[in-house]
Coordinates of C-alpha atoms in Angstrom, one line a residue:
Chain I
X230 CA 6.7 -18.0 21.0
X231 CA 8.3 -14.3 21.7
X232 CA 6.8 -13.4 18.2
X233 CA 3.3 -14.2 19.5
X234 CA 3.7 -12.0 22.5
X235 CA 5.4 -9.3 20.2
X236 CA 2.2 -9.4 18.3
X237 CA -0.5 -9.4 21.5
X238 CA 2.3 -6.9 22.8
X239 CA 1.3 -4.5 19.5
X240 CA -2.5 -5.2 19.9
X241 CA -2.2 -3.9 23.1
X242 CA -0.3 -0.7 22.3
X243 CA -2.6 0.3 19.5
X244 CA -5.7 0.1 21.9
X245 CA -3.3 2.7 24.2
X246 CA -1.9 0.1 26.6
X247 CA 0.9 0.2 28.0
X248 CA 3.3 -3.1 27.5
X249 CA 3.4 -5.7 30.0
X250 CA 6.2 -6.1 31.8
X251 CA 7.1 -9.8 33.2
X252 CA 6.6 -10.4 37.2
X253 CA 4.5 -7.3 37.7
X254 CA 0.9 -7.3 37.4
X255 CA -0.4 -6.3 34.5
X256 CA -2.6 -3.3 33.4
X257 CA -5.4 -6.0 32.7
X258 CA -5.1 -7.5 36.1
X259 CA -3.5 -10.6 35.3
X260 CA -0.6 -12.0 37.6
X261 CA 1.4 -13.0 35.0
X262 CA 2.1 -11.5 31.6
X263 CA 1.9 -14.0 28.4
X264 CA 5.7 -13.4 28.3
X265 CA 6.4 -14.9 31.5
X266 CA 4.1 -17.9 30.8
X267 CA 5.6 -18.6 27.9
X268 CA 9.1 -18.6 29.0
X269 CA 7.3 -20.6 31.8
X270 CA 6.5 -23.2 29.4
X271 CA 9.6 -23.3 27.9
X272 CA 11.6 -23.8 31.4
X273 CA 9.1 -26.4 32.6
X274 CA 10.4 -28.2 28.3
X275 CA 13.6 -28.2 29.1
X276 CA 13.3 -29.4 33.3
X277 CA 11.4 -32.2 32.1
X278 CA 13.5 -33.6 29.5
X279 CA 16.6 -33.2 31.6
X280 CA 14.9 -35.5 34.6
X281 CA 13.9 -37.6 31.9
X282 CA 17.4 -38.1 30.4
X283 CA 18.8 -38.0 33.9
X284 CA 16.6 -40.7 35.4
X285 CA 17.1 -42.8 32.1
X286 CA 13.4 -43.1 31.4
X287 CA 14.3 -43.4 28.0
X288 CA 17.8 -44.7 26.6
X289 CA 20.4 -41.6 25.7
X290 CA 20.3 -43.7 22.2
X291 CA 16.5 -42.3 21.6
X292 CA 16.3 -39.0 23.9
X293 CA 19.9 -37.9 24.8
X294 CA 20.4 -35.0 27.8
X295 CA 20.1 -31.3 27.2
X296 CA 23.5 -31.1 27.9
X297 CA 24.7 -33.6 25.1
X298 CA 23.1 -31.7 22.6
X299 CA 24.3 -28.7 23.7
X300 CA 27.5 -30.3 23.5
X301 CA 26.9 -31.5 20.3
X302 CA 26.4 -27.9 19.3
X303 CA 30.2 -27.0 20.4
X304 CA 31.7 -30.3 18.8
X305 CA 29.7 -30.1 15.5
X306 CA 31.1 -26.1 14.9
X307 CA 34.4 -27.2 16.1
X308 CA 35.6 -30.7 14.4
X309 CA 32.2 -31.2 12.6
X310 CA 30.2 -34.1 11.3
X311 CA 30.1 -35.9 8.1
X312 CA 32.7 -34.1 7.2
X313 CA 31.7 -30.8 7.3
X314 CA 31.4 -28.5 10.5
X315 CA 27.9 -27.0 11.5
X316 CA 28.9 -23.5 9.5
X317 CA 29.9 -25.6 6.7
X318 CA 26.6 -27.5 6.8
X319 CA 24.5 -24.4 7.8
X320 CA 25.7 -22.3 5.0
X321 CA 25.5 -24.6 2.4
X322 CA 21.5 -25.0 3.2
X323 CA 21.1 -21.0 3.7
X324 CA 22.8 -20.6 0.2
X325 CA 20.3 -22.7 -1.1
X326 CA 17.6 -21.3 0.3
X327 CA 18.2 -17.9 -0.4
X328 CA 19.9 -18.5 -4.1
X329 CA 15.8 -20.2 -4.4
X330 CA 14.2 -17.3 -3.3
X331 CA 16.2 -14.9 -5.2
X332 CA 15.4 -16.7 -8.6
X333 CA 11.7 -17.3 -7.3
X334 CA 10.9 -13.7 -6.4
X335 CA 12.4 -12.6 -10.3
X336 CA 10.0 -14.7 -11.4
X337 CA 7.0 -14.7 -8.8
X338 CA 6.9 -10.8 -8.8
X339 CA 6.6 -10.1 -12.4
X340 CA 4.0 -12.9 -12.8
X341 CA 1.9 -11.5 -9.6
X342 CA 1.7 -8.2 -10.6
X343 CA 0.7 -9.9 -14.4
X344 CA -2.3 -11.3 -12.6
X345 CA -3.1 -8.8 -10.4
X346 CA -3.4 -5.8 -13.2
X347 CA -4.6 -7.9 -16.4
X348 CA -7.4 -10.4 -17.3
X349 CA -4.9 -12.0 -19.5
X350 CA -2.3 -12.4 -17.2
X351 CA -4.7 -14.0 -14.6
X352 CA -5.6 -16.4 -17.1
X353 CA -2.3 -17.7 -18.0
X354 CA -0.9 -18.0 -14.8
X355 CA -3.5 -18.8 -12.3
X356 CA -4.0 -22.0 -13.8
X357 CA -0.1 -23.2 -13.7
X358 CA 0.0 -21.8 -9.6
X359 CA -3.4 -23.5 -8.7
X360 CA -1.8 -26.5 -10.2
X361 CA 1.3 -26.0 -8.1
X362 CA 0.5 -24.9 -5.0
X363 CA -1.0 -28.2 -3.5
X364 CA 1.4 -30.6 -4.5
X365 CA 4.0 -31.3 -1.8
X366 CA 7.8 -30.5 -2.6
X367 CA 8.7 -34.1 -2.2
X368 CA 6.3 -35.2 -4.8
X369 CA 8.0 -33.1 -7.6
X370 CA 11.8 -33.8 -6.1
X371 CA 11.8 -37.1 -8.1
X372 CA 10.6 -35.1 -11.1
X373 CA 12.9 -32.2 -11.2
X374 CA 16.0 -35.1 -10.6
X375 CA 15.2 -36.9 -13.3
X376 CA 15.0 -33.6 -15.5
X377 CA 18.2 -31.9 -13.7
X378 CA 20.2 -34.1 -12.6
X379 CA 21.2 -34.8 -8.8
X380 CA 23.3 -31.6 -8.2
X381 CA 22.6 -28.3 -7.1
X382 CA 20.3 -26.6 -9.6
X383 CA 17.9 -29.5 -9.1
X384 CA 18.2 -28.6 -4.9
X385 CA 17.3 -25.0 -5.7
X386 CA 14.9 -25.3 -8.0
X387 CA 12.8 -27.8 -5.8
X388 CA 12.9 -24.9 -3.1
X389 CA 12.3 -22.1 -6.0
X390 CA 8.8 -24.1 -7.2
X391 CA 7.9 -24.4 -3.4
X392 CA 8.4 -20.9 -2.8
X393 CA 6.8 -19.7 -6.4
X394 CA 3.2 -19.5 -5.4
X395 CA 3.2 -18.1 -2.0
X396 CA 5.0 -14.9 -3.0
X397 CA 3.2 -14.7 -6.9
X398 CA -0.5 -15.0 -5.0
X399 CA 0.3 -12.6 -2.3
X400 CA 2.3 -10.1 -5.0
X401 CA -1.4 -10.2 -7.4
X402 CA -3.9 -9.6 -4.1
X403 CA -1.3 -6.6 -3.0
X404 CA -1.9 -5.5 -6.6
X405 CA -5.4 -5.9 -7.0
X406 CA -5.9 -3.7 -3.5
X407 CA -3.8 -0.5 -4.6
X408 CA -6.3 2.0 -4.0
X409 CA -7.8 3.3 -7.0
X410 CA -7.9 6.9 -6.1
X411 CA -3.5 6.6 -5.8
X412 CA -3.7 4.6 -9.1
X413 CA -6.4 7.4 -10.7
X414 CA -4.3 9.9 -9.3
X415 CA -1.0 9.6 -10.9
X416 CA -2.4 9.0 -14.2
X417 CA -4.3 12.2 -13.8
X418 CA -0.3 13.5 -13.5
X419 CA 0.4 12.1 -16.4
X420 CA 2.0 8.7 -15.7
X421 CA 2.5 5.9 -18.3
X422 CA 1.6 2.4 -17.5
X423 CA 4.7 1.3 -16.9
X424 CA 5.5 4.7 -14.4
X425 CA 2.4 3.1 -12.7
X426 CA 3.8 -0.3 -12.5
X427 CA 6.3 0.9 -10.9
X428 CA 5.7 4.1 -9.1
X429 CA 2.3 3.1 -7.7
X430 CA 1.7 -0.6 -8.2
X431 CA 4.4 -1.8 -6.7
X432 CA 5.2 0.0 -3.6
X433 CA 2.4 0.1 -3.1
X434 CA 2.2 -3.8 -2.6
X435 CA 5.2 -4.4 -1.3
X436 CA 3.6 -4.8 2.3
X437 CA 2.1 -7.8 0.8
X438 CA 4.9 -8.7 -1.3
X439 CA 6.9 -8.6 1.8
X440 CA 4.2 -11.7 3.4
X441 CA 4.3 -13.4 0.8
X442 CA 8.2 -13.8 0.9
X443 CA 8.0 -14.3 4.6
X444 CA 5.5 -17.4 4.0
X445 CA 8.0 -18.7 1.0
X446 CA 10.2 -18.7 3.8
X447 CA 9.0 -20.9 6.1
X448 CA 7.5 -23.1 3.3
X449 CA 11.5 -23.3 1.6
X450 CA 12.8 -24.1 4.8
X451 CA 10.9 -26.7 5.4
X452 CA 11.5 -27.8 1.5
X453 CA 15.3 -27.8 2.0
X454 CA 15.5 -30.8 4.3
X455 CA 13.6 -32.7 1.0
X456 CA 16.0 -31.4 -1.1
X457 CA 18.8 -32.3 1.0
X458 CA 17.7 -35.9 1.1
X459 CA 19.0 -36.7 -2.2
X460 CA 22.4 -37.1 -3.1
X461 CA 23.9 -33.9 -1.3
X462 CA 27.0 -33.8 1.2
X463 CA 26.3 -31.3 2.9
X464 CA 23.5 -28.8 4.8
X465 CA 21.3 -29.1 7.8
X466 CA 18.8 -31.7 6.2
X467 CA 22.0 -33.8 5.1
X468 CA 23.5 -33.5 8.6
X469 CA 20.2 -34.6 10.5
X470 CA 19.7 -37.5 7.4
X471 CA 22.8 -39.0 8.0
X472 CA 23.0 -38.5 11.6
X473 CA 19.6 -40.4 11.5
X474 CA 21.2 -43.6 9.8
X475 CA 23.5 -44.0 12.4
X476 CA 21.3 -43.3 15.3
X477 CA 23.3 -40.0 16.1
X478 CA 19.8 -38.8 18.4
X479 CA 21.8 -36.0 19.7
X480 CA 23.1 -34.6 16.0
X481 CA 19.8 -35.2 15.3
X482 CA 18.1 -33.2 18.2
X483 CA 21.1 -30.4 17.6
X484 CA 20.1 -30.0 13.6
X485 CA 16.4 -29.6 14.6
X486 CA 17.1 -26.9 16.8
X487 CA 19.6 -25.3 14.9
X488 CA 16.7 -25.6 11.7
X489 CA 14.0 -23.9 14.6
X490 CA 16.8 -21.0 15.6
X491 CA 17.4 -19.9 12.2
X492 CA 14.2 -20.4 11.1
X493 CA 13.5 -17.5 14.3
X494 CA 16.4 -15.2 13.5
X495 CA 14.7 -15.0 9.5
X496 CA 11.7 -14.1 10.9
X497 CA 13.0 -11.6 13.1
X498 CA 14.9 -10.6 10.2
X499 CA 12.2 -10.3 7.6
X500 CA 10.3 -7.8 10.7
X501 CA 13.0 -5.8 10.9
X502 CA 13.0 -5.3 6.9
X503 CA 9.4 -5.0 7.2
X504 CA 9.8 -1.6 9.1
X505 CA 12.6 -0.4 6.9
X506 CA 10.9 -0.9 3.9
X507 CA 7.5 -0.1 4.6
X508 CA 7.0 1.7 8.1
X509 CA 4.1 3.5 6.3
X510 CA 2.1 0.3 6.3
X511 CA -1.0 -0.2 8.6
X512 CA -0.6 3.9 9.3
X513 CA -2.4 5.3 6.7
Chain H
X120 CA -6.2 30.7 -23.1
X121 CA -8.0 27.2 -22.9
X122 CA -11.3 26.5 -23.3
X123 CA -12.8 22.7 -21.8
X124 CA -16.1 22.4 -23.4
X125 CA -18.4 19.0 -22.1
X126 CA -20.6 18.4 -24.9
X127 CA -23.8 16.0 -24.3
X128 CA -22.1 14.0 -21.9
X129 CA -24.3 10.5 -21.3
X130 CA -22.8 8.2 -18.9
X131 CA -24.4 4.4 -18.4
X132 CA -23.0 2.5 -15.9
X133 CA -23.1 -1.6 -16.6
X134 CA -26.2 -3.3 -15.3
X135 CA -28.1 0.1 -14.6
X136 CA -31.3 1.1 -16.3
X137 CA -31.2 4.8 -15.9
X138 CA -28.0 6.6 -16.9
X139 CA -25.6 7.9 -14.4
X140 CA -25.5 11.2 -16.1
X141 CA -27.9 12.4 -19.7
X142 CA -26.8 14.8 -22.3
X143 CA -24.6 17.3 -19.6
X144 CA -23.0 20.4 -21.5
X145 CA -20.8 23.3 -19.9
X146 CA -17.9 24.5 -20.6
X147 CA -14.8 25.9 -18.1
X148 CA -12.3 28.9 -19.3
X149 CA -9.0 29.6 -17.5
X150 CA -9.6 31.6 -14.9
X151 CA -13.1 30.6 -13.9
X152 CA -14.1 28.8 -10.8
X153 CA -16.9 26.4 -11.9
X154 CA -18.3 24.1 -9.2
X155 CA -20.8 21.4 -9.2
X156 CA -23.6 21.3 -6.6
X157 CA -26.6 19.0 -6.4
X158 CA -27.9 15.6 -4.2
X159 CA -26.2 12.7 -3.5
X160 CA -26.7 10.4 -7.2
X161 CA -27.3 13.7 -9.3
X162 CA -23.7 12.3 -11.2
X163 CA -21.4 15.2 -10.5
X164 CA -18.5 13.0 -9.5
X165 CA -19.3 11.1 -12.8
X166 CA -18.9 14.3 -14.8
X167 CA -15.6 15.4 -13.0
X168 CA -14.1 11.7 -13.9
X169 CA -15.4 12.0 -17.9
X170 CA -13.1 15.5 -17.7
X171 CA -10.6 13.7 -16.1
X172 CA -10.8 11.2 -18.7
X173 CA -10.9 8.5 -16.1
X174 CA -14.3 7.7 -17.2
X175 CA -15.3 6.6 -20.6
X176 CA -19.0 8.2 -21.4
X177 CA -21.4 6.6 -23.5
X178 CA -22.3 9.5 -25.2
X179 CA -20.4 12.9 -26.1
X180 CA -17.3 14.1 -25.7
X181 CA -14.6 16.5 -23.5
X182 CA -12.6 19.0 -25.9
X183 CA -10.3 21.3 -25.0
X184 CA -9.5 23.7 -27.4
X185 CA -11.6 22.0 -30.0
X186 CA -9.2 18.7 -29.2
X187 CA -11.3 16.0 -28.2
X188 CA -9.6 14.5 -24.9
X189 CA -9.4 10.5 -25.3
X190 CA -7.7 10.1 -21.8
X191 CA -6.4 11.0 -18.1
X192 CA -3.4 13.7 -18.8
X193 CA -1.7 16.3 -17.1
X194 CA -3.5 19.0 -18.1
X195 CA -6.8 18.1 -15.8
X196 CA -4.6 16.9 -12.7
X197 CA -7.3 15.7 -10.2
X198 CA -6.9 16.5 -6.1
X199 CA -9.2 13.6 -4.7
X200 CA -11.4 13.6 -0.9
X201 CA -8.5 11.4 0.4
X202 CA -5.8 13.1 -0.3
X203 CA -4.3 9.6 -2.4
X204 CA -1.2 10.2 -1.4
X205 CA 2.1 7.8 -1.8
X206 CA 3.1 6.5 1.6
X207 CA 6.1 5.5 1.3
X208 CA 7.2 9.2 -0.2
X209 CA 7.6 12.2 2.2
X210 CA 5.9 15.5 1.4
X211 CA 8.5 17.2 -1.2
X212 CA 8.9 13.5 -2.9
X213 CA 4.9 13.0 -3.7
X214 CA 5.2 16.6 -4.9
X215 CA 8.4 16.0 -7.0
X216 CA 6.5 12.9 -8.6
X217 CA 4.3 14.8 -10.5
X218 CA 7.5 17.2 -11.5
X219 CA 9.3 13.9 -12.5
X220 CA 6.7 12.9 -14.9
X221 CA 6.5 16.5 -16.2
X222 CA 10.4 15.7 -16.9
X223 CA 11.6 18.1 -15.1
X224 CA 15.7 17.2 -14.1
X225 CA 16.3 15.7 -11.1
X226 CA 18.5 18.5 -9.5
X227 CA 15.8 21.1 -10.3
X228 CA 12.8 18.6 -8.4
X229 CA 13.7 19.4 -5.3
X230 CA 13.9 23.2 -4.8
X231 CA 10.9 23.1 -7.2
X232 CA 8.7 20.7 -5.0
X233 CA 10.1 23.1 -1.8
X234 CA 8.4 26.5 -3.4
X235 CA 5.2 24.4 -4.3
X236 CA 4.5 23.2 -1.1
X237 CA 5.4 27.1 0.2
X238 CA 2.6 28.2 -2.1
X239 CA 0.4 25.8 0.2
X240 CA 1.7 27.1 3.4
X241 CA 3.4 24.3 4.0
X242 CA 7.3 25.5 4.4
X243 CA 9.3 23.4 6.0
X244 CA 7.3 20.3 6.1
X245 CA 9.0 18.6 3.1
X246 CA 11.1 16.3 4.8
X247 CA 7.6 15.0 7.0
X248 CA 6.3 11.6 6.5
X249 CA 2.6 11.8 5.1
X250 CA 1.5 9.8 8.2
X251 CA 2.9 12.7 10.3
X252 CA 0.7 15.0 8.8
X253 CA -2.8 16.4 9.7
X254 CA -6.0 16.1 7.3
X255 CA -5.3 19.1 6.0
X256 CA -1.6 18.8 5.6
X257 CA -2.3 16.0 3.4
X258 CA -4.8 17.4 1.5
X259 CA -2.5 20.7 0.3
X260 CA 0.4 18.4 -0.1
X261 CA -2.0 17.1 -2.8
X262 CA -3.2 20.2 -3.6
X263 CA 0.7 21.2 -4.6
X264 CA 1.1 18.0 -5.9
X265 CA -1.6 18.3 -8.7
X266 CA -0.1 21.8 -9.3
X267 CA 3.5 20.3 -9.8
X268 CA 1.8 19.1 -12.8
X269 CA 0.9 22.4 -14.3
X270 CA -2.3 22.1 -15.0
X271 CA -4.2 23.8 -17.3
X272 CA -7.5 22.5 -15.3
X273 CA -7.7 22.0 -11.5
X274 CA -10.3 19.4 -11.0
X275 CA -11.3 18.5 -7.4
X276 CA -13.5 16.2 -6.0
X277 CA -14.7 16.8 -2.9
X278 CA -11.4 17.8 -1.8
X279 CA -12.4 19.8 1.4
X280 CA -15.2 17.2 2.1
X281 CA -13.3 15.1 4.7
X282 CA -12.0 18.0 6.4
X283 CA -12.8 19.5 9.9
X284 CA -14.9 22.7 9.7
X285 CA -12.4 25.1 10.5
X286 CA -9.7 23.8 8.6
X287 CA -12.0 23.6 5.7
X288 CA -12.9 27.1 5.8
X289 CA -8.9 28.1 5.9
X290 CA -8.7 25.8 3.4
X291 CA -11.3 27.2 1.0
X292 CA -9.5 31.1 0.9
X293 CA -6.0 29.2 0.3
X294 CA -7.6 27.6 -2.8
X295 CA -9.3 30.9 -3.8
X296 CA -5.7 32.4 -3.6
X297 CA -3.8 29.9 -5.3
X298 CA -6.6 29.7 -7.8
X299 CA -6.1 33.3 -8.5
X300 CA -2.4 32.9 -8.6
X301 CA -2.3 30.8 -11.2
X302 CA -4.7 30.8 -13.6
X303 CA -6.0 27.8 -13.8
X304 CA -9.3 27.1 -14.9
X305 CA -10.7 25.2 -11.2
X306 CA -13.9 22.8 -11.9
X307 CA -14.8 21.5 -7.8
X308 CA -17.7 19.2 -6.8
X309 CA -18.8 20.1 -3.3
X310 CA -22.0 19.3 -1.4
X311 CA -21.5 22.6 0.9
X312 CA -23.7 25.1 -0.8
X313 CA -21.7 27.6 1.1
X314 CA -18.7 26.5 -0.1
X315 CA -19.8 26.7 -3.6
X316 CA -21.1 30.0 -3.4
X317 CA -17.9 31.4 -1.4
X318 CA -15.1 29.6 -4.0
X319 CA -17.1 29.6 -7.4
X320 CA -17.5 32.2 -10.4
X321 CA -19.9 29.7 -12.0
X322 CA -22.0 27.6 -10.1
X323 CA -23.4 24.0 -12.4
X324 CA -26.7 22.7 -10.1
X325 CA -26.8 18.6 -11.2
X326 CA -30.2 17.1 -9.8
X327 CA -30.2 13.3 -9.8
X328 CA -33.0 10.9 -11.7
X329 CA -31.2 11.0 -13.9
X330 CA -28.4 12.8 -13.3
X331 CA -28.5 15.7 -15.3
X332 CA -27.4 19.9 -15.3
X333 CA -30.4 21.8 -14.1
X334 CA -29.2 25.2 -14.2
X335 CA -25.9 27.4 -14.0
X336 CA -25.2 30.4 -12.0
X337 CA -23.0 33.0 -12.0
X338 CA -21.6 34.3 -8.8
X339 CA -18.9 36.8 -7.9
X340 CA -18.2 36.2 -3.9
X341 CA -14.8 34.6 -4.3
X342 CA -13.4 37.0 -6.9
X343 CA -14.7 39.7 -4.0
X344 CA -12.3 38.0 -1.5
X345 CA -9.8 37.7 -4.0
X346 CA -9.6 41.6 -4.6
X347 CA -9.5 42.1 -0.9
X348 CA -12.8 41.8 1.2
X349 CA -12.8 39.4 4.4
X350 CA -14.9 35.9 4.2
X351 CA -17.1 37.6 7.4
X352 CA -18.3 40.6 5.4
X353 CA -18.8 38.6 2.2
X354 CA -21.0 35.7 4.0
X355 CA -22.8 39.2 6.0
X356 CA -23.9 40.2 2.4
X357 CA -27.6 39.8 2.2
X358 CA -26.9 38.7 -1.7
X359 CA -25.3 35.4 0.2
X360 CA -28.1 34.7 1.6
X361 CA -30.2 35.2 -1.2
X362 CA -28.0 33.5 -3.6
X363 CA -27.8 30.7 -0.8
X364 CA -31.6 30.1 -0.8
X365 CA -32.4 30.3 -4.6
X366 CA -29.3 27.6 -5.0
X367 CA -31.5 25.6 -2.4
X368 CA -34.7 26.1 -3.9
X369 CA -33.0 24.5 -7.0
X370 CA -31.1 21.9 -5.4
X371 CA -33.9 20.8 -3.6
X372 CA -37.0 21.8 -6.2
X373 CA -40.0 19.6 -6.3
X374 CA -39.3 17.6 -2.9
X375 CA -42.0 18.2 -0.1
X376 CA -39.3 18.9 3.1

């Protein structure tokens, strides 16, 4: 929601706006800013569900109170669930996510920038990423488990093959639009191919490089609660699994959120990395 | 002292009936100033990309010192319109690309790159972010850039061309004096006639359908501002204006304007 405004926010700016501020009117003569509204919305969430929990409307066993959950939140860090506390649970799924897109981004990289700078390279590999990029993780789980076993490589590598295509399509289009003077231009210093690769091709990419990982995000996050579903003891999709069983709503509920505020802080995260590693982008 | 001879130059472009360019010879020494004039299609871009070697041609070839060239090299670095720059390097870093691939250490890069981009008037600006810099920042940062490489050809396309008209005209006497500095041999495709007759000791008039070399001219204005006169009096010269108007009667022969 805040990401949304950041981005109107940005619009704004670039057509010499100033920001709007929350409360004040703003500079386009609205009452309220798109901030405020949203933060509006999420208020009015949260009022309603507590007079629905309060009033019993629906039983705690389905829609528990705010406050439960939050609670849930301070019991889960402290003494845990499943046996293992919400850092215990939360690491173990952020190691797997981010062990996937390590080995997915050695692999999706190379093969992007393959397809991006040679015929031949766009023929062998477009083919195998057309092929995977519709199929739904869960499909393939059973697959990869019957090739690798139940135990953590097979976890991984279901998020890895999720999170292959996003980043090796957006790696080849970031290729194919270097600009052709930059690429004309070095080799008119003398550059080799592989100086090209990487002095020109590559940086200049990494903008889209860089949305292509933050889409392989999202998509492995939502992968890792499927690949938590088999046979693992611990992580967020485990917690909210078993919690589910035993008709733990408010685990439940607290997992789900926890899964939405780290999914937020990566983002965050990948915009902040985004102006460290390319503030040059969009200014040229 | 190098010699870049162009012999018959034909260039077909895929899918086009009439060639881009037919049967183009010239030649640039070190030293000269040769710049190609003529209409929009007459292929002088074309011919500045088969000397680059960035461009294949159908026909004939590009030898420098009797060597026939087979590719893009060092020797004929190329300053583009726009500037083609690398964002995500500051000012002495784009220059010190071009030392890097010359293999030049890392320790020397720096201070090197520094009294490049001092050449261009551009002290102190080294640490700047291309982003931060004007038009015509950029463009000398290139300009230094494609000397890093040492060149023993300076080609240019269009390099002023995007460039405000007073800026352009500063820029234009800091090319004749780096041009004279160094020795290079400068080939330059403009479409200011003025600028052509101002910066060039040869001028190469291209005229399009098909593109082709219609006549060559030798002119002395920049080597007059390079042993001392002022722009003003040279463009006062009546022979400017001469020279101006028979470049125009060949630039624009045979059309009814």
């Amino acid at each position: 929601m805040t990401l949304s405004v950041e981005t109107q926010r940005d619009i704004a700016e670039l057509r010499g706006e100033p920001a709007a501020s929350p409360g004040r009117r703003t500079k386009a003569g609205h009452l309220w800013s798109t901030r405020s509204i949203s933060l509006g919305t999420i208020a009015l969430f949260f009022i309603a569900w507590t007079l629905v929990a309060y009033f019993r409307l629906v039983s705690p066993v389905f829609l528990p109170s705010p406050l439960a959950v939050l609670w849930k939140f301070y019991t889960v860090a402290t003494s845990g669930f499943v046996d293992a506390t919400l850092w215990q649970h939360l690491s173990a799924s952020l190691l797997r996510v981010f062990a996937a897109l390590f080995f997915s981004l050695l692999v999706a990289i190379p093969v992007g920038i393959a397809i991006g700078i040679s015929r031949i390279g766009r023929g062998i590999f477009d083919p195998i990423l057309e092929f995977l990029r519709p199929i739904p993780p869960l499909a393939y789980l059973p697959l990869v488990i019957i090739w690798f076993g139940i135990g953590e490589p097979s976890k991984i590598l279901v998020i890895a093959i999720a999170m292959l295509a996003p980043i090796a399509i957006s790696t080849a289009s970031g290729v194919r639009g270097v600009s052709h003077d930059r690429i004309n231009a070095a080799k008119t210093l003398g550059a080799s191919n592989i100086q090209l690769v990487l002095n020109v091709i590559l940086p200049s990419a990494t903008p889209s490089i860089l949305t292509g990982l933050r889409i392989a995000l999202g998509t492995g996050w939502t992968t890792l609660v499927a690949a938590e579903l088999v046979a693992a003891t611990r992580g967020l999709g485990f917690m909210i699994q078993s919690a589910a069983q035993f008709l733990v709503t408010d685990v439940v509920i607290m997992g789900i959120f926890t899964i939405a505020i780290i999914a937020f802080i990566l983002e965050v995260g990948l915009r902040r990395l985004e102006r460290w590693l390319v503030p040059w982008s969009g200014r040229e | 002292m190098p010699h870049l001879a162009v012999e018959d130059i034909s260039v077909y472009y895929p899918g086009q009936q009439r060639p881009a360019l037919t049967r183009a010879s010239t030649y640039v020494k070190s030293g000269e100033f040769v710049v190609l004039v003529g209409r929009s299609g007459c292929g002088k871009t074309t011919l500045l990309n088969v000397v680059a070697g960035l461009l294949k041609p159908t026909d004939g070839r590009v030898r420098i010192d009797g060597e026939t060239i087979t590719g893009p090299s060092a020797d004929r670095a190329l300053v583009f319109q726009n500037d083609a720059l690398f964002p995500w390097l500051n000012a002495r870093e784009n220059v010190a690309f071009a030392l890097k691939l010359r293999g030049v250490s890392r320790k020397d890069r720096g201070e090197m790159a520094d009294r490049l981009l001092g050449l261009v008037k551009l002290d102190g600006f080294g640490d700047k972010q291309i982003w931060q810099l004007s038009g015509g920042m950029r463009q000398r940062v290139g300009l230094a850039r494609a000397l890093a490489a040492q060149p023993a050809f300076l080609l240019m396309d269009e390099p002023l061309g995007a460039l405000d008209a007073l800026t352009r005209e500063r820029m234009q006497t800091l090319l004749l004096d780096i041009w004279a500095q160094s020795k290079v041999g400068a080939l330059m495709v403009t479409h200011g006639i003025d600028e052509a007759l101002l910066l060039a000791t040869r001028i190469v008039v291209l005229a399009p359908g098909p593109g082709r070399i219609i006549r060559e001219i030798e002119t002395g204005f920049g080597r007059r501002y390079v042993e001392g006169e002022t722009v003003r009096s040279i463009k006062a010269d009546p022979a400017f204006a001469l020279a101006r108007a028979d470049i125009e009667d060949s630039i624009f022969e045979g059309e009814t304007v």
